[in-house]
GROMACS .gro file of C-alpha atoms in nm:
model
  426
    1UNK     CA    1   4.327  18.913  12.340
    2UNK     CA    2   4.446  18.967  12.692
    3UNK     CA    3   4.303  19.254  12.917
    4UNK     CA    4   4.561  19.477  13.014
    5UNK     CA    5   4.668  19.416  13.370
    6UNK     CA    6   4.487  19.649  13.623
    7UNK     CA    7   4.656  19.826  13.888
    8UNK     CA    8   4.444  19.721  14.186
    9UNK     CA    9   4.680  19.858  14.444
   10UNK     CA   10   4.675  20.263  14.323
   11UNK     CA   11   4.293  20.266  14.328
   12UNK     CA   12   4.252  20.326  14.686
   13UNK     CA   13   4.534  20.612  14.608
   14UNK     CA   14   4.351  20.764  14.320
   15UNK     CA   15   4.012  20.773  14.499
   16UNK     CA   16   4.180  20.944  14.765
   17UNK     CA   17   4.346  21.198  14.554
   18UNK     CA   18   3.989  21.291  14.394
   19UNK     CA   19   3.881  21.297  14.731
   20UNK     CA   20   4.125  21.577  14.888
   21UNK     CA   21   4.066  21.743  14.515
   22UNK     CA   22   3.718  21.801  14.616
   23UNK     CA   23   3.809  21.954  14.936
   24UNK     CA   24   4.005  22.207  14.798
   25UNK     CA   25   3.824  22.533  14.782
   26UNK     CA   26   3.746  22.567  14.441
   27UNK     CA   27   3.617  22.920  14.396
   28UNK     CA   28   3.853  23.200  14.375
   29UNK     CA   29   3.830  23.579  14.419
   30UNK     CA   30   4.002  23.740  14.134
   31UNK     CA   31   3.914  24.119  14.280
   32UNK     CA   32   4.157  24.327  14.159
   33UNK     CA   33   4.278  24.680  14.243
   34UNK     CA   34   4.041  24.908  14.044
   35UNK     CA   35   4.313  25.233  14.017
   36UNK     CA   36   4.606  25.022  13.891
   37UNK     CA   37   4.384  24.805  13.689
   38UNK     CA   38   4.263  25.141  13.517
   39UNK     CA   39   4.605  25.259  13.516
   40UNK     CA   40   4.727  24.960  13.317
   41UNK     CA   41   4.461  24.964  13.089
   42UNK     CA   42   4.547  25.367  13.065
   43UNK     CA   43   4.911  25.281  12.861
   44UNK     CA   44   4.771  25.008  12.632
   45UNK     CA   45   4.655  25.300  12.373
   46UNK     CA   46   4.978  25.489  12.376
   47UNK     CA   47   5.202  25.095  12.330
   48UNK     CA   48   4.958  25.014  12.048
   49UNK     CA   49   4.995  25.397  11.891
   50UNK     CA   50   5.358  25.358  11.892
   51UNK     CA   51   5.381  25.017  11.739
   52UNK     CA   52   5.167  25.078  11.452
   53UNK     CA   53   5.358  25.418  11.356
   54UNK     CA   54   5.664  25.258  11.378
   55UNK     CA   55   5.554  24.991  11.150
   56UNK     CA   56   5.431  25.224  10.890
   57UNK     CA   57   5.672  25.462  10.917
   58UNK     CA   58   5.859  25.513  10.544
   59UNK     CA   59   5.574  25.280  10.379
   60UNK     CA   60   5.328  25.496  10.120
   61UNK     CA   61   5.106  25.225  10.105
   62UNK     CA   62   5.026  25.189  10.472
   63UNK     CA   63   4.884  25.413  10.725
   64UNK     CA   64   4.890  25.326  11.133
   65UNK     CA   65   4.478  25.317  11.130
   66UNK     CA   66   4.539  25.016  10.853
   67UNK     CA   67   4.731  24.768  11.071
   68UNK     CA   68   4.601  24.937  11.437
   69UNK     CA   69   4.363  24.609  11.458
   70UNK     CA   70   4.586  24.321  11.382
   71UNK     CA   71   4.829  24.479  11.609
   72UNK     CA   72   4.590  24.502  11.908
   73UNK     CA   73   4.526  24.096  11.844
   74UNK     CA   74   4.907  24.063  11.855
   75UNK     CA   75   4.984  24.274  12.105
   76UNK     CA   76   4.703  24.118  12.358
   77UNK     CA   77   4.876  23.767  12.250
   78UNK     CA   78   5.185  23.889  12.303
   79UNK     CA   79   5.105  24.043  12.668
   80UNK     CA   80   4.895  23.723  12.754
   81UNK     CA   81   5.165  23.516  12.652
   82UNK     CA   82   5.429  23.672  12.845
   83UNK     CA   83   5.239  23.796  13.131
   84UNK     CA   84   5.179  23.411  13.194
   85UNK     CA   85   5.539  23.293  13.173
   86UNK     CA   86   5.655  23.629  13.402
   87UNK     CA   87   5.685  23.418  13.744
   88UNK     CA   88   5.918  23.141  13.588
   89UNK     CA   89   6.120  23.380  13.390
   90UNK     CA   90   6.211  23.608  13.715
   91UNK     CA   91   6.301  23.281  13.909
   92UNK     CA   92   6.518  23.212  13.568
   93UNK     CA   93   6.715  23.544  13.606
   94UNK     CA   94   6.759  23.596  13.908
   95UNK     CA   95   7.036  23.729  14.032
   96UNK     CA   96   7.132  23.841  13.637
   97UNK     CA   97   7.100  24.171  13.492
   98UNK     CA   98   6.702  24.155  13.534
   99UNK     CA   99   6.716  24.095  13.910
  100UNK     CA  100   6.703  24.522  13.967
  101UNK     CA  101   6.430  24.553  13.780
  102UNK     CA  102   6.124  24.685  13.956
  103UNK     CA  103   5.866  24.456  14.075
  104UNK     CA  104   5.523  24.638  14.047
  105UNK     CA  105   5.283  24.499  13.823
  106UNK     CA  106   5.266  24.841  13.642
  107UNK     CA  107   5.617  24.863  13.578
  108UNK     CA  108   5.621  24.515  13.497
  109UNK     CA  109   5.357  24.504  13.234
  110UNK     CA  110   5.451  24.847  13.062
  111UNK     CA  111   5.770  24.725  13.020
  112UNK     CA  112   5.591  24.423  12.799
  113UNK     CA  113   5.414  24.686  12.611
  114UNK     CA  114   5.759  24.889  12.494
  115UNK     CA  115   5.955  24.567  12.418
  116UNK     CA  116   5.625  24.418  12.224
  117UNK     CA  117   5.606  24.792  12.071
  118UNK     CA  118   5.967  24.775  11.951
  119UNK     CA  119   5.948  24.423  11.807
  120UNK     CA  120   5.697  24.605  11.541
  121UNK     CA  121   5.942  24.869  11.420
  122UNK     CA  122   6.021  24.771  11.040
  123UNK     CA  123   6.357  24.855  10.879
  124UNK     CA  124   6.308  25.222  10.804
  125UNK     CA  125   6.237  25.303  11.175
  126UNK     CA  126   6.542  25.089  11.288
  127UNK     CA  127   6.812  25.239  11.001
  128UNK     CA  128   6.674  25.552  11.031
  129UNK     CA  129   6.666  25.848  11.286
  130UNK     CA  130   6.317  25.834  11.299
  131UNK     CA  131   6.271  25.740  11.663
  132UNK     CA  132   6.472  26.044  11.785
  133UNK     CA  133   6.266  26.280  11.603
  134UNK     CA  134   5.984  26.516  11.698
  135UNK     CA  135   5.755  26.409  11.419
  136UNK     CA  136   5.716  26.046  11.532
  137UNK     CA  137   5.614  26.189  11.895
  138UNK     CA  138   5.396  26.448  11.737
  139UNK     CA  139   5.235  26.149  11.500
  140UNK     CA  140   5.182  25.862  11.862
  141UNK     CA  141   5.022  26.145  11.980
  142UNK     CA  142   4.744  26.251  11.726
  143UNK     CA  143   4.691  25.853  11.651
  144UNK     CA  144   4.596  25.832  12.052
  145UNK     CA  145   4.373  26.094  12.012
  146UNK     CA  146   4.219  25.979  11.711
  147UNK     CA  147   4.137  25.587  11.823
  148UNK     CA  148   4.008  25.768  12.131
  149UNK     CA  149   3.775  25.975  11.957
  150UNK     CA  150   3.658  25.657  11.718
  151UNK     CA  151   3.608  25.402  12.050
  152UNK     CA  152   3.829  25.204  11.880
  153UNK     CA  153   4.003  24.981  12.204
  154UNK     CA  154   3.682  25.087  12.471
  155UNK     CA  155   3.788  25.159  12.820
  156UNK     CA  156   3.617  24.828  12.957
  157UNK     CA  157   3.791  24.595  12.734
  158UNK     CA  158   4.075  24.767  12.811
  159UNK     CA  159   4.043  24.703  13.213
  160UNK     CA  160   3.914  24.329  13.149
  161UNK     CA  161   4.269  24.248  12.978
  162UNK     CA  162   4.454  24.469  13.226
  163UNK     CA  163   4.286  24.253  13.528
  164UNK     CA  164   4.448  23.921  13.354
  165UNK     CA  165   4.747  24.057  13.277
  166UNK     CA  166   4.778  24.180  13.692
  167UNK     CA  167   4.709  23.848  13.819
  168UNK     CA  168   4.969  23.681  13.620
  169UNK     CA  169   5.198  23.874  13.723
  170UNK     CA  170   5.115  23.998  14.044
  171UNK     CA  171   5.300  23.726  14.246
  172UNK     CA  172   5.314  23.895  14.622
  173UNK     CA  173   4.902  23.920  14.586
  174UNK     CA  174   4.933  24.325  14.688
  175UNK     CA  175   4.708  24.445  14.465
  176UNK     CA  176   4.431  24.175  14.384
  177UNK     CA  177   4.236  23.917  14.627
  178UNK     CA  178   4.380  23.533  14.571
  179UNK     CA  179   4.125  23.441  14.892
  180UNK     CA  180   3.948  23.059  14.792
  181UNK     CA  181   3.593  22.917  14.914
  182UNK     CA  182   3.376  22.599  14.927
  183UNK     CA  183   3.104  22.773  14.789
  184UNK     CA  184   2.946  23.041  14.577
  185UNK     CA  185   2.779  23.161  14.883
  186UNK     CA  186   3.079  23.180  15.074
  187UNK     CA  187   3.231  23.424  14.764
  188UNK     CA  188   2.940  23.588  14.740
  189UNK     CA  189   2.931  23.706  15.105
  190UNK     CA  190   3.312  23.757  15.107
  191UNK     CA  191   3.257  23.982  14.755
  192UNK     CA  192   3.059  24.233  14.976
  193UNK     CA  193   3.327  24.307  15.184
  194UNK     CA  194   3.680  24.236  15.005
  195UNK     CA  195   3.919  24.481  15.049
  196UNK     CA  196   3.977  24.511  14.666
  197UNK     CA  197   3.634  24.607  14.559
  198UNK     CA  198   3.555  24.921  14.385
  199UNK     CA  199   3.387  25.186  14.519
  200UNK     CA  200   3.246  25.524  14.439
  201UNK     CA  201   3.388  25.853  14.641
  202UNK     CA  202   3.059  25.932  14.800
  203UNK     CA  203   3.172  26.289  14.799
  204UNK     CA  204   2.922  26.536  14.548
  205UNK     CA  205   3.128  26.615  14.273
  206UNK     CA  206   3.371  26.358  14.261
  207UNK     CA  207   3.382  26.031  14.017
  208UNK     CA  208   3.663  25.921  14.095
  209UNK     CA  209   3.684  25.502  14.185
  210UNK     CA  210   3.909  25.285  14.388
  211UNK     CA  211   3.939  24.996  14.586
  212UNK     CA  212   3.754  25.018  14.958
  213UNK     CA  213   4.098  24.963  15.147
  214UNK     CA  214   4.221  25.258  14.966
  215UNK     CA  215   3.866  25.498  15.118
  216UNK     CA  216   4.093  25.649  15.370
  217UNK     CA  217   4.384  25.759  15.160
  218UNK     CA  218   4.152  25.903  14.933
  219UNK     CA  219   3.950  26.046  15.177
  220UNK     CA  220   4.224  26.240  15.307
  221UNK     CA  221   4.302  26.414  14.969
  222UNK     CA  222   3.953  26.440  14.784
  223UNK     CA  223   3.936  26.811  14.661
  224UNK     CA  224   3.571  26.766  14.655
  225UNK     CA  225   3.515  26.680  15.072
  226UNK     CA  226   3.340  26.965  15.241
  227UNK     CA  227   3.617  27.046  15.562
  228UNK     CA  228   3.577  27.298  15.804
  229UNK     CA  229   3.834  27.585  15.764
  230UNK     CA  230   4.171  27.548  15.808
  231UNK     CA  231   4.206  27.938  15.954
  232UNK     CA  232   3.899  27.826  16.228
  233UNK     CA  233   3.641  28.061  16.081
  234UNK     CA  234   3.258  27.890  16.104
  235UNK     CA  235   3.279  27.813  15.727
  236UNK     CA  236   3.303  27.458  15.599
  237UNK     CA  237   3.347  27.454  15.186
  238UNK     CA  238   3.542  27.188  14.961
  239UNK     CA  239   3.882  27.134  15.061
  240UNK     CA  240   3.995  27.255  14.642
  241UNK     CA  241   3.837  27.611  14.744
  242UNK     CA  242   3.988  27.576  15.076
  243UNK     CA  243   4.309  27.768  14.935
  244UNK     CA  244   4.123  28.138  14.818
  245UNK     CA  245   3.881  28.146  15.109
  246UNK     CA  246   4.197  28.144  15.355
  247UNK     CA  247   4.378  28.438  15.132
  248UNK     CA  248   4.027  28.654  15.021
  249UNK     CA  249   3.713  28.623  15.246
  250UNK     CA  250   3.798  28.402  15.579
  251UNK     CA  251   3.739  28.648  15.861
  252UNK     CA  252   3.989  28.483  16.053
  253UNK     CA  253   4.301  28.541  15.753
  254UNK     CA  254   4.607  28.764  15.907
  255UNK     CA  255   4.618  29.141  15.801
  256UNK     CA  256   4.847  29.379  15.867
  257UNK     CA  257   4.749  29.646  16.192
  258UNK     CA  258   4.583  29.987  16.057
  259UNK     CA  259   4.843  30.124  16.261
  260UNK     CA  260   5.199  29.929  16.083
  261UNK     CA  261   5.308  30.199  15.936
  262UNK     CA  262   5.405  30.358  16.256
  263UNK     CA  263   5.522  30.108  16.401
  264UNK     CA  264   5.294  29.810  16.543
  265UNK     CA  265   5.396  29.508  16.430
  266UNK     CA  266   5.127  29.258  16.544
  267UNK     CA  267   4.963  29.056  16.297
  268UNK     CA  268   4.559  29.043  16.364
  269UNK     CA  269   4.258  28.837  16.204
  270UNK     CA  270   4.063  29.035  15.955
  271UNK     CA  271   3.761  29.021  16.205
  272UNK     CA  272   3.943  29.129  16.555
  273UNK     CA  273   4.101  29.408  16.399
  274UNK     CA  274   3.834  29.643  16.571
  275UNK     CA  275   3.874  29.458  16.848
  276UNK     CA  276   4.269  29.567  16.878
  277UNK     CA  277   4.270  29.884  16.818
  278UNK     CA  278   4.058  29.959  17.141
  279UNK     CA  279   4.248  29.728  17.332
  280UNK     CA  280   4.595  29.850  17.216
  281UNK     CA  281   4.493  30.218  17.215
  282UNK     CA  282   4.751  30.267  17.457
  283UNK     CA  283   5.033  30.186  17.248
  284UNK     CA  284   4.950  30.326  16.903
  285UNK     CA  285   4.862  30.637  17.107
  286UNK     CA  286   5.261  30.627  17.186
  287UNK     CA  287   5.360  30.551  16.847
  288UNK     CA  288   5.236  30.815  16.717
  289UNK     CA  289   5.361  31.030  16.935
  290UNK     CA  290   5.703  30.928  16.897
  291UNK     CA  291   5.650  31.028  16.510
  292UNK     CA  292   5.524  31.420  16.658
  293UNK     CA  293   5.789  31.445  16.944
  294UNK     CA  294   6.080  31.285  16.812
  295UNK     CA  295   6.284  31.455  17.044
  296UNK     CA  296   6.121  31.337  17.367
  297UNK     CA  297   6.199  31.082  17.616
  298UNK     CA  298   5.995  30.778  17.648
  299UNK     CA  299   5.934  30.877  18.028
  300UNK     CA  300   5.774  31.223  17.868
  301UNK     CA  301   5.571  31.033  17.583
  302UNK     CA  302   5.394  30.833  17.858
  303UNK     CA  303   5.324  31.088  18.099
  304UNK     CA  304   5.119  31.308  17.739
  305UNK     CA  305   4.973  30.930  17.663
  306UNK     CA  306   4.810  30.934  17.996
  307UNK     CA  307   4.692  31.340  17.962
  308UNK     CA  308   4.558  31.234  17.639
  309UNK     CA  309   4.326  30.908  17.752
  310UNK     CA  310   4.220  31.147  18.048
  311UNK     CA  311   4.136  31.448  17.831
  312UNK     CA  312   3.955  31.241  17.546
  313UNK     CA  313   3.585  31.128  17.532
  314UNK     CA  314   3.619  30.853  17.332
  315UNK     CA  315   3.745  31.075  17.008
  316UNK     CA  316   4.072  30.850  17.035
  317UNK     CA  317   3.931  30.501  17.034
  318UNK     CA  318   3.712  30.542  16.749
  319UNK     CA  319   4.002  30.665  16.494
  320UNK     CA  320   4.054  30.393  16.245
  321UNK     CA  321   4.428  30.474  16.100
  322UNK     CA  322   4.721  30.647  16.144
  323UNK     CA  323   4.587  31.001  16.011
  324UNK     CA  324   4.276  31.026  16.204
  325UNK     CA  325   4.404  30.895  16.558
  326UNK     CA  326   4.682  31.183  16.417
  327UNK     CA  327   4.421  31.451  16.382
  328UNK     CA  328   4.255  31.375  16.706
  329UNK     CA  329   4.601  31.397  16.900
  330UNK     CA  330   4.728  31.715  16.793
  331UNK     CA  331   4.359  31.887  16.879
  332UNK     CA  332   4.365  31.745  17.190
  333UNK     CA  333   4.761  31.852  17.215
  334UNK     CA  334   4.606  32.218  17.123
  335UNK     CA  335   4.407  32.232  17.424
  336UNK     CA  336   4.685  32.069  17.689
  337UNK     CA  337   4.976  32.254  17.514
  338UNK     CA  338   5.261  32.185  17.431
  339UNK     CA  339   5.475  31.931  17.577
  340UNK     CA  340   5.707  31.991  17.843
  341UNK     CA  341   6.052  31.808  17.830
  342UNK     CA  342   6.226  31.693  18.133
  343UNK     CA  343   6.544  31.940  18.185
  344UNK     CA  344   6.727  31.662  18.347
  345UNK     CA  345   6.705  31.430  18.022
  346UNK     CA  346   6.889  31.744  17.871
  347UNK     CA  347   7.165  31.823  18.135
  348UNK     CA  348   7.223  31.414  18.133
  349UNK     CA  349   7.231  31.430  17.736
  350UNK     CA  350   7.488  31.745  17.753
  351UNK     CA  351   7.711  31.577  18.006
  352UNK     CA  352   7.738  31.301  17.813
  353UNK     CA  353   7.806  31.473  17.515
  354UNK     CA  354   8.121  31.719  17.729
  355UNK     CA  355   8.254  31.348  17.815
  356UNK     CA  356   8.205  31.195  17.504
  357UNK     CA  357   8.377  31.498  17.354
  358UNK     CA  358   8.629  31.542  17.651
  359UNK     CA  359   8.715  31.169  17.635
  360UNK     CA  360   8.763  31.161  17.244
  361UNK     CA  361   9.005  31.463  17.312
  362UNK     CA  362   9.199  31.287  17.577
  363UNK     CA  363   9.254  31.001  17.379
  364UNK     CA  364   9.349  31.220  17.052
  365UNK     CA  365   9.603  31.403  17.258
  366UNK     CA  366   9.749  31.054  17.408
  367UNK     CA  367   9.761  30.965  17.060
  368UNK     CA  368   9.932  31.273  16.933
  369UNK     CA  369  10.194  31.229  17.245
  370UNK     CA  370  10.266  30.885  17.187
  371UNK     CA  371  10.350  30.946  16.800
  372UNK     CA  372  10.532  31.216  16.899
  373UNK     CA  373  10.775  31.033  17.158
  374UNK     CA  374  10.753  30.732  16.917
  375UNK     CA  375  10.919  31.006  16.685
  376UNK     CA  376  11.154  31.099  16.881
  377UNK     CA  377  11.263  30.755  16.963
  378UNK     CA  378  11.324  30.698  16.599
  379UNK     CA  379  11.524  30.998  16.547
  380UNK     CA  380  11.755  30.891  16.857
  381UNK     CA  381  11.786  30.532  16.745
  382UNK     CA  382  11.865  30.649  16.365
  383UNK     CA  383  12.134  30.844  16.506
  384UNK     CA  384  12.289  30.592  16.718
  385UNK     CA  385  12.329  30.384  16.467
  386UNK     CA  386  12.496  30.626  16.206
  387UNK     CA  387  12.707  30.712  16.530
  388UNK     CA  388  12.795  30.350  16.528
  389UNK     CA  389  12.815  30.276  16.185
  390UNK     CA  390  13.069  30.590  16.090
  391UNK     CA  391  13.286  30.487  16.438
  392UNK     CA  392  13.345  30.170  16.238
  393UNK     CA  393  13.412  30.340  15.887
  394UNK     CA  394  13.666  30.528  16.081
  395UNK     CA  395  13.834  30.223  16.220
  396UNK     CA  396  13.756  30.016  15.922
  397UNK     CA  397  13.963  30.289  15.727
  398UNK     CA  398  14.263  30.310  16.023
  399UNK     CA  399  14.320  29.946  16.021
  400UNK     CA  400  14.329  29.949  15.601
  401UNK     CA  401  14.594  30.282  15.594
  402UNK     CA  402  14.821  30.126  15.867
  403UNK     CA  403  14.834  29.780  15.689
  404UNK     CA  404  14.939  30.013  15.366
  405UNK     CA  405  15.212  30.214  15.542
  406UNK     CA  406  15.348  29.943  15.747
  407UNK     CA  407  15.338  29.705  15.393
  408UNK     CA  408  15.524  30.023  15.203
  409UNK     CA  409  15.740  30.076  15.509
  410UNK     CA  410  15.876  29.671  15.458
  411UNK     CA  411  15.914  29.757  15.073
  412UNK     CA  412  16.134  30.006  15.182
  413UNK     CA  413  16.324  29.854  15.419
  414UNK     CA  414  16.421  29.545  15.188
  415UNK     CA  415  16.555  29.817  14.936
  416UNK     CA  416  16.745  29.964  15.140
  417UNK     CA  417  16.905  29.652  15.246
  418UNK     CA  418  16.985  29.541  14.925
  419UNK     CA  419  17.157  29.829  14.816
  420UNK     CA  420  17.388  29.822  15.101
  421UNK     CA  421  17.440  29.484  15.049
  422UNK     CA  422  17.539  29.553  14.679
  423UNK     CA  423  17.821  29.842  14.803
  424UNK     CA  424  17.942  29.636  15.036
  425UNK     CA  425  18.018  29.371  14.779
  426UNK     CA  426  18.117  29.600  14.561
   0.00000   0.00000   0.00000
C-alpha cells in the first residue's frame, strides 16, 4: 500500500500560518452598552406577548400561557439566527428597498422581533380583523403583565441574549467594545477602564445604570443631583425639586412691588422687597400722589414730594402698601395744606384750549365756505350747460323745420309745373 504523497513544500507555509495565528490577540472585549442592552432586552416581553396571542387567538383549546415557552425557544432561535446573518443580508440589499432602513441596533433587532411575532399568527388572526381590534391590545397587554408578575423570562436572561444579539449586529462598533489583547491581564486591566462598562449614578436616590462614557450626559440631567439654585439663593436641593423652590420658597423668586397697583412696575426678589421700598420711596411717594391730585402738574407733585420727605420722621418709609403710605400722606397733607397749583399751568391750559377751539372754528368756517362756493360753482356750471344744451335744441329744431318747408316748398313747385304744363298741352 503506498503512503500518500506528502506535501513537503507547504509545511514551512503552514507552520508559519499557525505562527501569525498565535500572534493574533486572542482575547476580546465584548462590553456592551448597558442602557441599550437593557432597552433591547425591555421589548422581548411585549414580541413574545404578541406572538403567543396571536397564535391562540380563535383556538378554545389553547391559551397564550400554554405555548409562551416554546415560543421564547423559537423566538431566541429565530433572533440568534438572524441576528447572525444581519451583516451579509444588508450588503445583499443594498441599494433595494431595505437600504432606508434605520441602522441602530435597536431598531434593527425590534424589527426581528415583529416580523418573528407575525410569522406566529395562525389563520384566524390573518382572515380575521382581529389585529385591528382593541381586545387583542387590551389581551398583549395583561399577558405582559402577567409573565412579569410570574418571573417567567427574568430581566438577566433577558440582557444576556440582548448583548449577543447587539454584537451581531452592531457592525460600526458604537455601542459595544470590539478592542483585542495578548492576554487576560491585558483585558483585565483594560475591563477597569473601558468606556462601555456599567456604572452606578453615585447620586443618593438614583438607580439608574449606564455605560461610564455616558457619566456626563447623565450627569447633566439626573433629577436626583443636589445643584445650587438656579434663582442664586444660598440653597442647594435636587435638581427634580429645583422647579417649586424657584416658584414657592426661594427668597430670590420675582414678586410683584407692594406698590403695582399704583403704578410701579419693577419686578423685585421676594427678599429685597424691603429693601426697595426705602430706596424708591421717592417715587411711590409720587404715585400716589398722582392718584390724590389728579389734576396737578408733575412740576407741582414734586415740589409736595419734597414737603412731604422734609415734614416726615420716618412715618413714610415704614408704610408697607399702597393704603398705609396713603394714610400717612394725607395726615401729613393735613398739616402742610392743601396743595397749591401753579396759575400759569392753568392760563397755558386755557390758551390752548381758546386755540384749539379758535382753530377748530377757523377750519369749520373754511369748510363751510368752500362747500358753499363749491355750490355755487355747481349751480353755474349746471346752468351753462342747460344754456348750451337748449341753444342746440333750438337750432337742432330750426335746421329740421327749414328742411320741411323748403322739401314742401319743392312739392309745390313741381305741381305747379305740371299743371301748367298739362294746359298748355291742352
Amino acid at each position: 500500500m503506498d503512503v500518500p504523497p506528502t506535501d513537503v513544500e507547504n509545511i514551512p507555509e503552514k507552520i508559519e500560518v499557525e505562527k501569525e495565528e498565535k500572534k493574533c490577540p486572542s482575547f476580546n472585549c465584548d462590553i456592551c452598552d448597558t442602557e441599550i442592552v437593557h432597552k433591547i432586552a425591555q421589548a422581548f416581553l411585549p414580541g413574545i406577548a404578541t406572538a403567543c396571542v396571536d397564535n391562540t387567538s380563535g383556538d378554545i383549546f389553547k391559551t397564550p400561557g400554554s405555548v409562551a415557552v416554546d415560543i421564547r425557544t423559537e423566538m431566541v432561535d429565530y433572533l440568534t439566527r438572524r441576528s447572525e446573518s444581519f451583516v451579509a443580508e444588508s450588503v445583499i440589499l443594498e441599494g433595494g428597498p431595505e437600504a432606508e432602513v434605520s441602522d441602530h441596533p435597536f431598531d434593527i433587532i425590534t424589527d426581528l422581533v415583529d416580523d418573528f411575532a407575525a410569522s406566529k399568527r395562525n389563520l384566524f388572526s390573518r382572515v380575521s380583523g382581529w389585529l385591528l381590534s382593541e381586545k387583542r391590545e387590551d389581551k398583549i397587554d395583561d399577558f405582559v403583565q402577567e409573565m412579569e408578575i410570574s418571573n417567567f423570562w427574568l430581566m438577566d436572561r433577558r440582557e444576556a441574549i440582548s448583548q449577543t444579539l447587539l454584537r451581531n449586529v452592531d457592525f460600526r462598533n458604537e455601542f459595544h467594545c470590539s478592542m483585542k489583547f495578548n492576554s487576560a491581564e491585558e483585558l483585565a486591566e483594560h475591563v477597569r477602564t473601558c468606556g462601555f462598562r456599567s456604572m452606578n449614578c453615585p447620586n443618593e436616590g438614583c438607580n439608574q445604570i449606564f455605560s461610564a462614557n455616558q457619566m456626563e450626559e447623565h450627569d447633566a440631567v439626573c433629577p436626583f443631583k443636589i445643584i445650587r439654585c438656579e434663582q442664586k439663593c444660598s440653597d442647594s436641593l435636587m435638581r427634580q425639586e429645583m422647579d417649586r423652590h424657584c416658584i414657592t420658597v426661594c427668597p430670590m423668586k420675582l414678586a410683584k412691588c407692594p406698590f403695582y397697583g399704583v403704578g410701579c412696575q419693577s419686578p423685585v426678589p421676594q427678599s429685597m422687597i424691603e429693601q426697595h421700598r426705602s430706596d424708591d420711596l421717592h417715587s411711590h411717594l409720587l404715585y400716589i400722589l398722582q392718584s390724590i391730585h389728579k389734576e396737578a402738574s408733575m412740576e407741582d407733585l414734586k415740589r409736595r414730594v419734597e414737603q412731604l420727605e422734609k415734614s416726615s420722621s420716618g412715618n413714610l418709609a415704614e408704610a408697607r402698601n399702597v393704603r398705609s403710605l396713603t394714610f400717612a400722606v394725607k395726615d401729613l397733607e393735613a398739616t402742610l395744606g392743601p396743595l397749591k397749583v401753579t396759575a400759569v399751568n392753568k392760563v397755558s391750559e386755557e390758551g390752548k384750549m381758546d386755540e384749539g377751539e379758535k382753530t377748530s372754528e377757523e377750519g369749520r368756517g373754511n369748510e363751510e365756505k368752500t362747500s358753499e362756493e363749491g355750490k355755487i360753482i355747481g349751480e353755474k356750471i349746471s346752468e351753462e350747460r342747460n344754456v348750451i344744451d337748449a341753444e342746440k335744441t333750438s337750432e337742432e329744431g330750426k335746421n329740421i323745420e327749414g328742411e320741411k318747408i323748403s322739401e314742401e316748398g319743392n312739392i309745390i313747385d313741381a305741381e305747379k309745373t305740371s299743371e301748367e304744363g298739362k294746359v298748355i298741352e291742352g
